[in-house]
Coordinates of C-alpha atoms and ligand atoms in Angstrom, one line a residue:
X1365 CA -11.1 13.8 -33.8
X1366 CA -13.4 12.1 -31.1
X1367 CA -16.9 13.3 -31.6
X1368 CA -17.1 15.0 -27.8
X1369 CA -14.1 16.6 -27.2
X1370 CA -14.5 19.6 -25.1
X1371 CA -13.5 22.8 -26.2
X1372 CA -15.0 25.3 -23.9
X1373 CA -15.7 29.3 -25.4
X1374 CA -14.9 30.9 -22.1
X1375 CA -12.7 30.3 -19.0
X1376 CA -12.9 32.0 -15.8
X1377 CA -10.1 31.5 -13.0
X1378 CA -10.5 31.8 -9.6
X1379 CA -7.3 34.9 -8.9
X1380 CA -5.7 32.2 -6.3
X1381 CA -5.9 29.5 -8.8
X1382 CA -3.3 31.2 -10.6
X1383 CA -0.8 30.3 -7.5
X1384 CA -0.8 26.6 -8.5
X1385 CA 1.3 25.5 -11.4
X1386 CA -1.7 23.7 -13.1
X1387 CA -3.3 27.0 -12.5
X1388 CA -0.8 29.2 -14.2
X1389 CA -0.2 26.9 -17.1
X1390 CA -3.9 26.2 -17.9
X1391 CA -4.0 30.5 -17.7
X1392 CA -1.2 30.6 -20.3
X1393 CA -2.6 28.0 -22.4
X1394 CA -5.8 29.8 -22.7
X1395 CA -4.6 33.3 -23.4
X1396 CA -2.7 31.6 -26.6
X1397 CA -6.3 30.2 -27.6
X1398 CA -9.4 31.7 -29.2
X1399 CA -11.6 32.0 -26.0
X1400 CA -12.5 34.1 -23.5
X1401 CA -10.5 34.6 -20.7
X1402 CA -11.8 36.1 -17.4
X1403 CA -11.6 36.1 -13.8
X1404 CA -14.8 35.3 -10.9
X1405 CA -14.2 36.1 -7.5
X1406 CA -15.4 32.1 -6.7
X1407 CA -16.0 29.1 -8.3
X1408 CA -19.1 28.4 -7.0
X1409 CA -21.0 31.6 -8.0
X1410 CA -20.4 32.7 -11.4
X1411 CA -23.0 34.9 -12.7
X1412 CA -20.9 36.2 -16.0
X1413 CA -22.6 34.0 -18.4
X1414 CA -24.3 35.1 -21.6
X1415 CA -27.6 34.6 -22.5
X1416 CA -31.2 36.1 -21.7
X1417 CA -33.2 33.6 -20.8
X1418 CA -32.3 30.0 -18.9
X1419 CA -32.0 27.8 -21.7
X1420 CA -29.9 29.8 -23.6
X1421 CA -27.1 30.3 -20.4
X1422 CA -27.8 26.8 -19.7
X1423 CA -26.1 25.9 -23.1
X1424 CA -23.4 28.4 -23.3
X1425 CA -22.8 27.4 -19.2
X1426 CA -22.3 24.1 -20.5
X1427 CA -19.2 25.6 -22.9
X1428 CA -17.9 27.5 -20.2
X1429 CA -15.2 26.0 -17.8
X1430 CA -14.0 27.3 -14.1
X1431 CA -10.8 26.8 -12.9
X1432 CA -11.1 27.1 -9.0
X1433 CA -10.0 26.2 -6.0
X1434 CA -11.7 23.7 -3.8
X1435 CA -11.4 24.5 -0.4
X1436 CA -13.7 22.5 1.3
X1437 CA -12.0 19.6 3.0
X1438 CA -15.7 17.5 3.5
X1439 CA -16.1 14.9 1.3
X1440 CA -20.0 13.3 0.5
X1441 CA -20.9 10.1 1.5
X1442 CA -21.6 8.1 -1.9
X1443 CA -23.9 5.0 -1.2
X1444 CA -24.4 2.1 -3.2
X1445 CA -21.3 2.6 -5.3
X1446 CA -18.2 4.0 -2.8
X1447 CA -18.2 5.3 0.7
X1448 CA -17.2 8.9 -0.3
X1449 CA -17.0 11.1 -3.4
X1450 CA -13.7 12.4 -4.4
X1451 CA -14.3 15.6 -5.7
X1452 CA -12.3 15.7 -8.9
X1453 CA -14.5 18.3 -10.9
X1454 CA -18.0 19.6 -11.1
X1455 CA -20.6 19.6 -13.7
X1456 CA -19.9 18.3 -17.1
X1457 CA -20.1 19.4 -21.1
X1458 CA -22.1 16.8 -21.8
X1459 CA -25.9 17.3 -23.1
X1460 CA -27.6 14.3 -21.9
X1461 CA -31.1 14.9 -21.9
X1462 CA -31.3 12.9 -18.3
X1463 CA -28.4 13.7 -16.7
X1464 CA -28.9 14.3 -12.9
X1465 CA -27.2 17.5 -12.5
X1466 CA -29.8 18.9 -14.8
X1467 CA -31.7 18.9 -10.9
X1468 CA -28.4 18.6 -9.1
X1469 CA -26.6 21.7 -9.7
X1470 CA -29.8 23.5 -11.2
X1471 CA -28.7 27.0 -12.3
X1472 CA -24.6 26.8 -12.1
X1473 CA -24.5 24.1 -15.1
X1474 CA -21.2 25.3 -15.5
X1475 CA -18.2 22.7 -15.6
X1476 CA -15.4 23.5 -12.9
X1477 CA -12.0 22.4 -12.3
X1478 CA -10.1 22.2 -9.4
X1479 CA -6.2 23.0 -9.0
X1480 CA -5.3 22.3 -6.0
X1481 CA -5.3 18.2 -6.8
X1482 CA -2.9 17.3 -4.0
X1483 CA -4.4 18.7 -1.3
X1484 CA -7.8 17.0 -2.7
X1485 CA -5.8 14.1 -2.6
X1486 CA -4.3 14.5 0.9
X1487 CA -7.9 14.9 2.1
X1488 CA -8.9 11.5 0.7
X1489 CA -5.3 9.9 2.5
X1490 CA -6.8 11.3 5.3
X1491 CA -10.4 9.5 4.6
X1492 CA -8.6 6.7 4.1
X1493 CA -6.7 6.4 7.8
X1494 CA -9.8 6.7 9.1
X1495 CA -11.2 3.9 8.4
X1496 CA -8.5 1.3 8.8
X1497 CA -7.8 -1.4 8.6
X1498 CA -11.0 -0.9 6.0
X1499 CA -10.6 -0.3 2.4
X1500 CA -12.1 3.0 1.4
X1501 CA -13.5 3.1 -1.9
X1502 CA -14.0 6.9 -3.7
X1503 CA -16.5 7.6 -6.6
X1504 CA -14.6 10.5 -9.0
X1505 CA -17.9 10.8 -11.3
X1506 CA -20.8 11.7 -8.0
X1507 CA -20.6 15.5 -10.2
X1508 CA -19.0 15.6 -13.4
X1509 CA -18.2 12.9 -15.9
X1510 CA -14.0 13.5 -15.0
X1511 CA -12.6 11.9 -18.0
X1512 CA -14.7 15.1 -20.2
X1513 CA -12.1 17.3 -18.7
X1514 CA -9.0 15.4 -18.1
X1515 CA -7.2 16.8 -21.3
X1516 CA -7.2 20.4 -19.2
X1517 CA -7.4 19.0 -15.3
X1518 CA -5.3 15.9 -15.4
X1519 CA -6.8 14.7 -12.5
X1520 CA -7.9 11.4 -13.3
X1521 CA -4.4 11.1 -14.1
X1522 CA -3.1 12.5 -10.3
X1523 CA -5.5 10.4 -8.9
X1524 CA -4.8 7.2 -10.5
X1525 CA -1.5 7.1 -9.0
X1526 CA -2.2 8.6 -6.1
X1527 CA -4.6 5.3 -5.2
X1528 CA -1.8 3.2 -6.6
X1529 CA 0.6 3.7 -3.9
X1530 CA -2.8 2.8 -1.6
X1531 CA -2.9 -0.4 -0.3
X1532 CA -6.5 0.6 1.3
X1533 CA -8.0 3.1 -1.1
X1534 CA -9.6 2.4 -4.2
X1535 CA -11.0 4.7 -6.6
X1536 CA -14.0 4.4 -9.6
X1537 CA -15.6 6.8 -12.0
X1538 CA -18.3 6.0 -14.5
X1539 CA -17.6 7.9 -18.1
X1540 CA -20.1 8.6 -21.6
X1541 CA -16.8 9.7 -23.2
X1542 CA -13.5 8.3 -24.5
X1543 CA -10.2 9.6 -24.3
X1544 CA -8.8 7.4 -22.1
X1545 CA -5.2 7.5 -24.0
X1546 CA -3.1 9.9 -21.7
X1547 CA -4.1 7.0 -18.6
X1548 CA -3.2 4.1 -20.1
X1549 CA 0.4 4.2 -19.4
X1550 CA 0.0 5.0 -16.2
X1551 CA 1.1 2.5 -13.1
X1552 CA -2.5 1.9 -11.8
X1553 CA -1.8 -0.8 -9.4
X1554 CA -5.5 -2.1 -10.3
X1555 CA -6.6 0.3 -7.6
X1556 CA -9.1 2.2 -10.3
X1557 CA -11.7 1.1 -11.7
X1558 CA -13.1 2.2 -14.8
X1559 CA -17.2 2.2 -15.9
X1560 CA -18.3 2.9 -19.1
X1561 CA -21.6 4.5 -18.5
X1562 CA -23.6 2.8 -22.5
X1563 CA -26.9 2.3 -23.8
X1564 CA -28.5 1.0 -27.4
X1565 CA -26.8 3.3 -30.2
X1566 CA -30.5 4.5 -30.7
X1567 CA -30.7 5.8 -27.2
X1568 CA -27.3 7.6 -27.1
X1569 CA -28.1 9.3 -29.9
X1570 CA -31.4 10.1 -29.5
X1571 CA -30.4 11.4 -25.6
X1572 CA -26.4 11.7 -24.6
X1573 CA -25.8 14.8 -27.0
X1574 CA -22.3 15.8 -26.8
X1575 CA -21.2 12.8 -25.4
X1576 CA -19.0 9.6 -27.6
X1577 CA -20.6 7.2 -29.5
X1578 CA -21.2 3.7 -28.6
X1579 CA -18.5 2.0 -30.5
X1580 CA -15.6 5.0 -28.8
X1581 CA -16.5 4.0 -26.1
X1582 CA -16.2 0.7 -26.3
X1583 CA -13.0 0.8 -28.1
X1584 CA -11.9 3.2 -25.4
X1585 CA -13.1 0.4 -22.7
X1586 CA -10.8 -2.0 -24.6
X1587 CA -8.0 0.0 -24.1
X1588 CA -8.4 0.1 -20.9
X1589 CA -8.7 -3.5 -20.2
X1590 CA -5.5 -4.1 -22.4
X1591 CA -4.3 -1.5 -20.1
X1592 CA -4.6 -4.0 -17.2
X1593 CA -7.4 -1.6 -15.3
X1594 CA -10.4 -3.5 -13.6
X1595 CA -13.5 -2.2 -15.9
X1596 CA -17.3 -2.3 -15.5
X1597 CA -20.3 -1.2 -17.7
X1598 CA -23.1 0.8 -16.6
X1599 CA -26.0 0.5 -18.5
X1600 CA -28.4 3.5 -17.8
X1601 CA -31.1 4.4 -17.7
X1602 CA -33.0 1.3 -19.1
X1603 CA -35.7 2.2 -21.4
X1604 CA -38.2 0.0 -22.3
X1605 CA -40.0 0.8 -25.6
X1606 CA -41.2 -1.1 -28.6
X1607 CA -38.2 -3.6 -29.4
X1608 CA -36.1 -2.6 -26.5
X1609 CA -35.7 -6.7 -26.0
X1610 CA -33.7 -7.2 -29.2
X1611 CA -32.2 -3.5 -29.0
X1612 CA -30.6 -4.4 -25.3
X1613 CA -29.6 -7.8 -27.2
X1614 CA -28.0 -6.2 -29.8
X1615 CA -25.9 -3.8 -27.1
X1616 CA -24.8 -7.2 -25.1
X1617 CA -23.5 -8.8 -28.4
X1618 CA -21.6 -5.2 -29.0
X1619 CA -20.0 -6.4 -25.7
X1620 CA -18.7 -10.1 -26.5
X1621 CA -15.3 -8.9 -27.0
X1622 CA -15.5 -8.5 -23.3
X1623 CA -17.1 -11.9 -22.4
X1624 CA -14.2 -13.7 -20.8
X1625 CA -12.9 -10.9 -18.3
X1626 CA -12.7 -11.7 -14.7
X1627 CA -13.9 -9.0 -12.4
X1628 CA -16.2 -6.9 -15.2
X1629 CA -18.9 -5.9 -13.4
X1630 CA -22.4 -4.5 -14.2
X1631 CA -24.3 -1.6 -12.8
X1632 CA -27.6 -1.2 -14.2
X1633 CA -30.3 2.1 -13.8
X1634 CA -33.3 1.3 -14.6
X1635 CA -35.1 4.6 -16.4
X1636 CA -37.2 6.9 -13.4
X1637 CA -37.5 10.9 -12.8
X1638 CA -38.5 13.4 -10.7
X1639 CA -41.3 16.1 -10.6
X1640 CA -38.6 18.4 -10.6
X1641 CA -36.5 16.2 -13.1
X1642 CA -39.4 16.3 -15.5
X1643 CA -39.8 19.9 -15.3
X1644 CA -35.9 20.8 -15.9
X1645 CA -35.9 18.5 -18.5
X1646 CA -39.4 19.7 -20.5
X1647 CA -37.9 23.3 -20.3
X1648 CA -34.3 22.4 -21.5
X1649 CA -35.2 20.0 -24.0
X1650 CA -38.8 21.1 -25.0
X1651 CA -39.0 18.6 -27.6
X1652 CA -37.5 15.8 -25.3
X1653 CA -38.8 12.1 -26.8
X1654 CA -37.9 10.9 -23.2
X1655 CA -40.7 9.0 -21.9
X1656 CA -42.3 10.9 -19.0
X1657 CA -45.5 10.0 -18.4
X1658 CA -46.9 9.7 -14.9
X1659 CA -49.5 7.9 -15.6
X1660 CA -47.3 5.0 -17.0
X1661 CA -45.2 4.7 -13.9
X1662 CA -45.0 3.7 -10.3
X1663 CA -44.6 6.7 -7.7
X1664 CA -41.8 5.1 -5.3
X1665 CA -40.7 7.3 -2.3
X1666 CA -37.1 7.7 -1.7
X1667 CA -34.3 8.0 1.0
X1668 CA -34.0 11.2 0.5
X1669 CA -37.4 12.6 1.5
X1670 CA -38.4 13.2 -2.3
X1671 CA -40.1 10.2 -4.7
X1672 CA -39.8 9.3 -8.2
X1673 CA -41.6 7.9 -10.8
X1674 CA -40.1 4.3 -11.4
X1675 CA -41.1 1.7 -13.6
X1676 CA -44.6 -0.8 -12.5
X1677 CA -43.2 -4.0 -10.4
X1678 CA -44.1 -5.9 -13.5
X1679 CA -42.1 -4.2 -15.9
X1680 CA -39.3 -3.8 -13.2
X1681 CA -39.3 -7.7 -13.0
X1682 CA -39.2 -8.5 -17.0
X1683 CA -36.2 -5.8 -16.9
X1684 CA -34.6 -7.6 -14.1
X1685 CA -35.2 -11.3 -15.7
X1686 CA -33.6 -9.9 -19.3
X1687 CA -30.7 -8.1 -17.9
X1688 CA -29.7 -10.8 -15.2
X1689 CA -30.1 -13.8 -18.0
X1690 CA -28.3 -11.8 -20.9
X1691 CA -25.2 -11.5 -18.3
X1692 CA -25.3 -14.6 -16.4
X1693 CA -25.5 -16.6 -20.0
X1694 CA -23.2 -14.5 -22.1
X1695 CA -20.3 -12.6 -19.1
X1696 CA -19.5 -16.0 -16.7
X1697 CA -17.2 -14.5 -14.8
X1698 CA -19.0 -10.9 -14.4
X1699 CA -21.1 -9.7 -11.4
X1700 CA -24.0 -7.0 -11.3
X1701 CA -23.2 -4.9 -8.6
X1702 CA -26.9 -3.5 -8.4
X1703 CA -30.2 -3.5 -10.6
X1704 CA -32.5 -0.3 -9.5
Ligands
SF4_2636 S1 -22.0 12.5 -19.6 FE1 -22.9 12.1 -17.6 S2 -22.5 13.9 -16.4 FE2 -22.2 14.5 -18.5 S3 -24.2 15.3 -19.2 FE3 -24.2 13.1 -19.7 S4 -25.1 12.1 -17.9 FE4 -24.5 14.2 -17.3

């Protein structure tokens, strides 16, 4: 059995999630299983979760799944990587120590599902009309890792398809987990895009709890490819530490099977927090080995009206030199979308 796969120990349902057939079977499925089974008035505030302090509902949050109904019809704006998010799910079983919606969705860690797929869908046709004769890209990973829940949702599945019969839409989501099986007989039309989100082995384990190794994932990501689906790789966050040279060298000869595809691309992250980041993370992970030092980094403001702490220009550059030689020498025919 993959090491990640989700098995949550309670599920709530929205009552009007029960009026969608993915609804009602995912409410009979769970009554034959050995979880709880309740009801929440909305998806977006569930306060029934166990656990006296905020660590410990936190972690059982993390085990317990929401099947809602989304209703807004808004979709974010997703810069560098789409032009909108397509709303697929929210939050995400994994325990990565620095995940972003440890900040993101603060104290409603819980992962939630949405039923009502076509009309998500419908809303995205409609984003898509919009903008023509453009091509609209969509992000399916801006608040969840989808494919963690896709044996339950099947919406990575829907929406697959969906973008096939697209001529202007395309769709992405970036994954730390492996069961990509139940998509690779689907008729994708190359419209999707799949990104492994990897690291050095010692990094995953020391940080993506919860999530797939480095080798299911790349045997996952060679499916895929077999599968005829475009595929990237993110590689984030970059940590420099002693040896991280030869430890990055060893991840980009892991990936030599993949040397010779046309259109791979590369996203890469280098490492940086927040104040806020830093503080979720200290109190969540007390014994965190992540390296968080102020004093080490570069305050940088952002966009958004908040900064972070990013690694000195020097550093930054020796990253950027490594990572753009290693792929220019060893992947000919890839392209590095970004390098932040
Ligand atoms: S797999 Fe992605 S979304 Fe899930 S906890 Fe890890 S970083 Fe967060």
């Amino acid at each position: 059995m993959p090491t990640s796969l989700f098995r949550p120990e309670r599920v709530f349902f929205e009552k009007d999630a029960l009026s969608y057939p993915l609804g009602e079977e995912l409410y009979r499925y769970f009554r034959t299983q050995e979880v709880e089974v309740g009801f929440t008035g909305s998806h977006n505030r569930l306060t029934a979760i166990p656990g006296k302090t905020r660590v410990e509902r936190f972690f059982r949050a993390k085990r317990t799944l929401v099947v809602g109904v989304r209703r807004s019809k808004r979709f974010e704006t997703c810069r560098p990587s789409a032009h909108y998010q397509l709303p697929l799910a929210t939050g995400c079983p994994g325990l990565c120590e620095y995940c972003y919606l440890l900040t993101n969705l603060g104290r409603s860690p819980y992962v939630r599902i949405y039923v009502n797929q076509e009309e998500i869908l419908q809303t995205a046709e409609d984003y898509i009309r919009k903008r023509l004769p453009g091509i609209t890209v969509f992000e399916g990973a801006a608040t969840s890792d989808p494919l963690s829940v896709e044996r339950y949702s099947g919406a990575l599945a829907r929406a697959i398809t969906f973008f096939a019969g697209q001529p202007r839409g395309r769709f992405r989501f970036v994954t730390k987990f492996a069961e990509v099986d139940s998509l690779l007989p689907l008729r994708h039309g190359g419209a999707t895009r799949f990104r492994f989100s990897i690291n050095t082995p010692s990094i995953i384990g020391r940080y993506e709890h919860a999530t797939a190794t480095l080798a299911e994932r790349l045997a996952a990501a060679g499916k895929v490819v077999a599968a005829g689906y475009p595929l990237g790789f993110m590689i984030a966050p970059i940590i420099t530490g002693e040896n991280w040279e030869q430890e990055y060298g060893g991840l980009f000869r892991e990936l030599a099977p993949f040397a010779e595809i046309t259109g791979l691309t590369f996203e890469l992250i280098t490492h940086r927090f927040t104040p806020r980041a830093k503080s979720a993370i200290r109190e969540i992970f007390p014994r965190t080995k992540l390296p968080l030092e102020e004093g080490d980094r570069t305050f940088k403001w952002g966009q958004f009206g908040y900064g972070k702490y990013v690694y000195p220009k020097e550093v930054h550059n020796k990253i950027e030199a490594f990572f753009r030689s290693m792929i220019e020498k060893n992947f000919p025919h890839a392209t590095i979308e970004y390098l932040v």
